[in-house]
Coordinates of C-alpha atoms in Angstrom, one line a residue:
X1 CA 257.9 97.6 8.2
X2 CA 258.3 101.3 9.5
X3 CA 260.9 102.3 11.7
X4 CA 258.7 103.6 14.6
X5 CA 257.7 99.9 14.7
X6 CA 261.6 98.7 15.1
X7 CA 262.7 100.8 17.5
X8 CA 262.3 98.5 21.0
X9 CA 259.9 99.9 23.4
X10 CA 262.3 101.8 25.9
X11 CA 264.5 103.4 23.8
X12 CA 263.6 106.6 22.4
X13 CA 264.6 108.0 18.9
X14 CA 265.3 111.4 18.7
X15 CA 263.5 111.7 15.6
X16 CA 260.0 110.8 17.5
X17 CA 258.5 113.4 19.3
X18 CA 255.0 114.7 20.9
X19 CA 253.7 115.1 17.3
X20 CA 254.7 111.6 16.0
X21 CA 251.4 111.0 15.3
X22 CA 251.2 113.9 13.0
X23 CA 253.0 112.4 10.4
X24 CA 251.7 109.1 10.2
X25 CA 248.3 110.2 10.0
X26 CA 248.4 113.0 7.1
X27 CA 248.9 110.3 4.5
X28 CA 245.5 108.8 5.8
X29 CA 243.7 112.1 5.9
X30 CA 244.4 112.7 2.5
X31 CA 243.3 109.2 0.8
X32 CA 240.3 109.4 2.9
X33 CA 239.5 112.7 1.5
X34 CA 240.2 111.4 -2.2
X35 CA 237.7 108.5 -1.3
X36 CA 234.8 110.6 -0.2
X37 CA 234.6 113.0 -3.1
X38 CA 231.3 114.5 -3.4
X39 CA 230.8 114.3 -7.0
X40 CA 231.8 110.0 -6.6
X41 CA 229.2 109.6 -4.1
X42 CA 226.2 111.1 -5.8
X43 CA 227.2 109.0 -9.0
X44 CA 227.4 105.5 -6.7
X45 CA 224.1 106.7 -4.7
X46 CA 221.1 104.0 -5.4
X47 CA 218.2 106.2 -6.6
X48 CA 215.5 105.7 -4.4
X49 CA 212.2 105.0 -6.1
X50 CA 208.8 105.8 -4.8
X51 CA 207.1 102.9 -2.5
X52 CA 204.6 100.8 -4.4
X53 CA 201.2 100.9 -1.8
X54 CA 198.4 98.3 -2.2
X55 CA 195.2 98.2 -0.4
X56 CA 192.7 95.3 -0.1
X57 CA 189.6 96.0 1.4
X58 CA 188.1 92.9 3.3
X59 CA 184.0 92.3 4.7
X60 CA 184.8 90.9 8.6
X61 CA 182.1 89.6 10.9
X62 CA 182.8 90.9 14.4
X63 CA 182.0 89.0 17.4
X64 CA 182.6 89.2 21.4
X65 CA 183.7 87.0 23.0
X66 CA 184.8 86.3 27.3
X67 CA 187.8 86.0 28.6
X68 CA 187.6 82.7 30.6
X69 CA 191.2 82.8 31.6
X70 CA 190.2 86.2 33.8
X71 CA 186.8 84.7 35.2
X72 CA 188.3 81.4 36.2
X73 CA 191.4 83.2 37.6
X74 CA 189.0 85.7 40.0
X75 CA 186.1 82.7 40.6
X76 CA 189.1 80.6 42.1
X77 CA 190.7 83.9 44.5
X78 CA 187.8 84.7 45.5
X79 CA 186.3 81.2 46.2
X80 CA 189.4 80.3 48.3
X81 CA 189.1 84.0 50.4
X82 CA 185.8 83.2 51.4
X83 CA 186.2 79.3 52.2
X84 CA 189.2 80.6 54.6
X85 CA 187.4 83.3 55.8
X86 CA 184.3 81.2 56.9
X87 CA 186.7 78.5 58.2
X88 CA 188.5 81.1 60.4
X89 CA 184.8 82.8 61.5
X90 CA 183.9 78.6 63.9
X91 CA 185.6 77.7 66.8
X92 CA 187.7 74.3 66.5
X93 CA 187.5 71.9 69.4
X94 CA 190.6 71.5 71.1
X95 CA 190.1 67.6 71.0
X96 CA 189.9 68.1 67.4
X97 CA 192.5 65.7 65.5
X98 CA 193.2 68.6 63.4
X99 CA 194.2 72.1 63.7
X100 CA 192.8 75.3 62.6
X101 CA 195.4 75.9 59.6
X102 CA 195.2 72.0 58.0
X103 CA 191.0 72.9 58.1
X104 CA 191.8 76.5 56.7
X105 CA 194.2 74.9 54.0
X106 CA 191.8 72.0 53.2
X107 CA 189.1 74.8 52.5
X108 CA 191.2 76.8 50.7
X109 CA 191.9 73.9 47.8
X110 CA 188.4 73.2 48.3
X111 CA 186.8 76.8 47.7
X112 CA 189.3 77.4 45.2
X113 CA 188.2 74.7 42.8
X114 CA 184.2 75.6 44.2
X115 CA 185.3 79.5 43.1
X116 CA 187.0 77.5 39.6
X117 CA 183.6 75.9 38.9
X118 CA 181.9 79.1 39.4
X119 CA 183.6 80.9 37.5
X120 CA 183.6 78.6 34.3
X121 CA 180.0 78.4 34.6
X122 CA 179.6 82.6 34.8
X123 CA 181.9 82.4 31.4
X124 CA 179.8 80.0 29.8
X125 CA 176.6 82.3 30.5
X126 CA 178.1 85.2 29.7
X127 CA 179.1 83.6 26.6
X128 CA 175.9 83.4 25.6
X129 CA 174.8 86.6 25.9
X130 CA 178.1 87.8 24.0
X131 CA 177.3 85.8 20.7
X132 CA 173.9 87.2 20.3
X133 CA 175.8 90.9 19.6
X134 CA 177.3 90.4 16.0
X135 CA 178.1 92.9 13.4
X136 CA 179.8 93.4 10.4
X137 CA 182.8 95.4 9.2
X138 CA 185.7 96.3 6.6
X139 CA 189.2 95.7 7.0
X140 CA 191.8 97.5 5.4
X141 CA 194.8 95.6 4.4
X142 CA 197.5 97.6 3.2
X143 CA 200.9 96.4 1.7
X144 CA 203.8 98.3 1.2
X145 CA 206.4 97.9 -1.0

């Protein structure tokens, strides 16, 4: 153990000064100096070898396809817009048993899944249409080592 580390914490020695430090870190500052020699380092470096590049050229058949997710998505919006928008466009009759925002709500689930339908069947058509344009191409698939 050292004796800065015995000395209790409020009394001071009169050996210990502002450059304390000083003398407990030269001893470090030289092994670490010893350790990082320059000629050591290049001896332990791992020689780096050139990376070993392979390349596999593949025949692909290309073909478009629709994004249903999308078309269903906008069929449903829009489907439900215009169902609420025609709903709010007629009078109600105030003997009605029901008010105008349980008929504009009941519209909107029903145009919605109207706008749903409508939109999987534009998918499926456009479908159609997609398949017919095929083509053909090369892949590259490269690997590096």
């Amino acid at each position: 153990m050292n004796e800065q580390n015995a000395t209790p914490a409020g009394a001071h020695d009169p050996g210990q000064g502002a450059h304390e430090g000083v003398a407990t870190d030269a001893p470090m500052q030289a092994d670490a100096a010893e350790v990082h020699d320059p000629a050591e380092a290049t001896e332990a470096a791992p020689v780096m070898s050139e990376p070993v590049v392979t390349e596999e050229q593949v025949d692909v058949s290309i073909q478009r396809s629709v994004r249903f997710g999308r078309l269903l998505i906008v069929g449903a919006i829009i489907g439900g817009v215009l169902a609420v928008i025609l709903t709010l466009l007629r009078p109600v009759d105030p003997e009605a048993l029901y008010e105008m925002r349980q008929i504009a709500g009941f519209m909107l689930v029903l145009g919605a899944a109207i706008g749903l339908f409508a939109g999987a069947l534009l998918g499926l058509i456009l479908n159609l249409f997609a398949r017919r344009k095929r083509g053909s191409g090369v892949a590259v698939h490269t690997d590096v080592q």
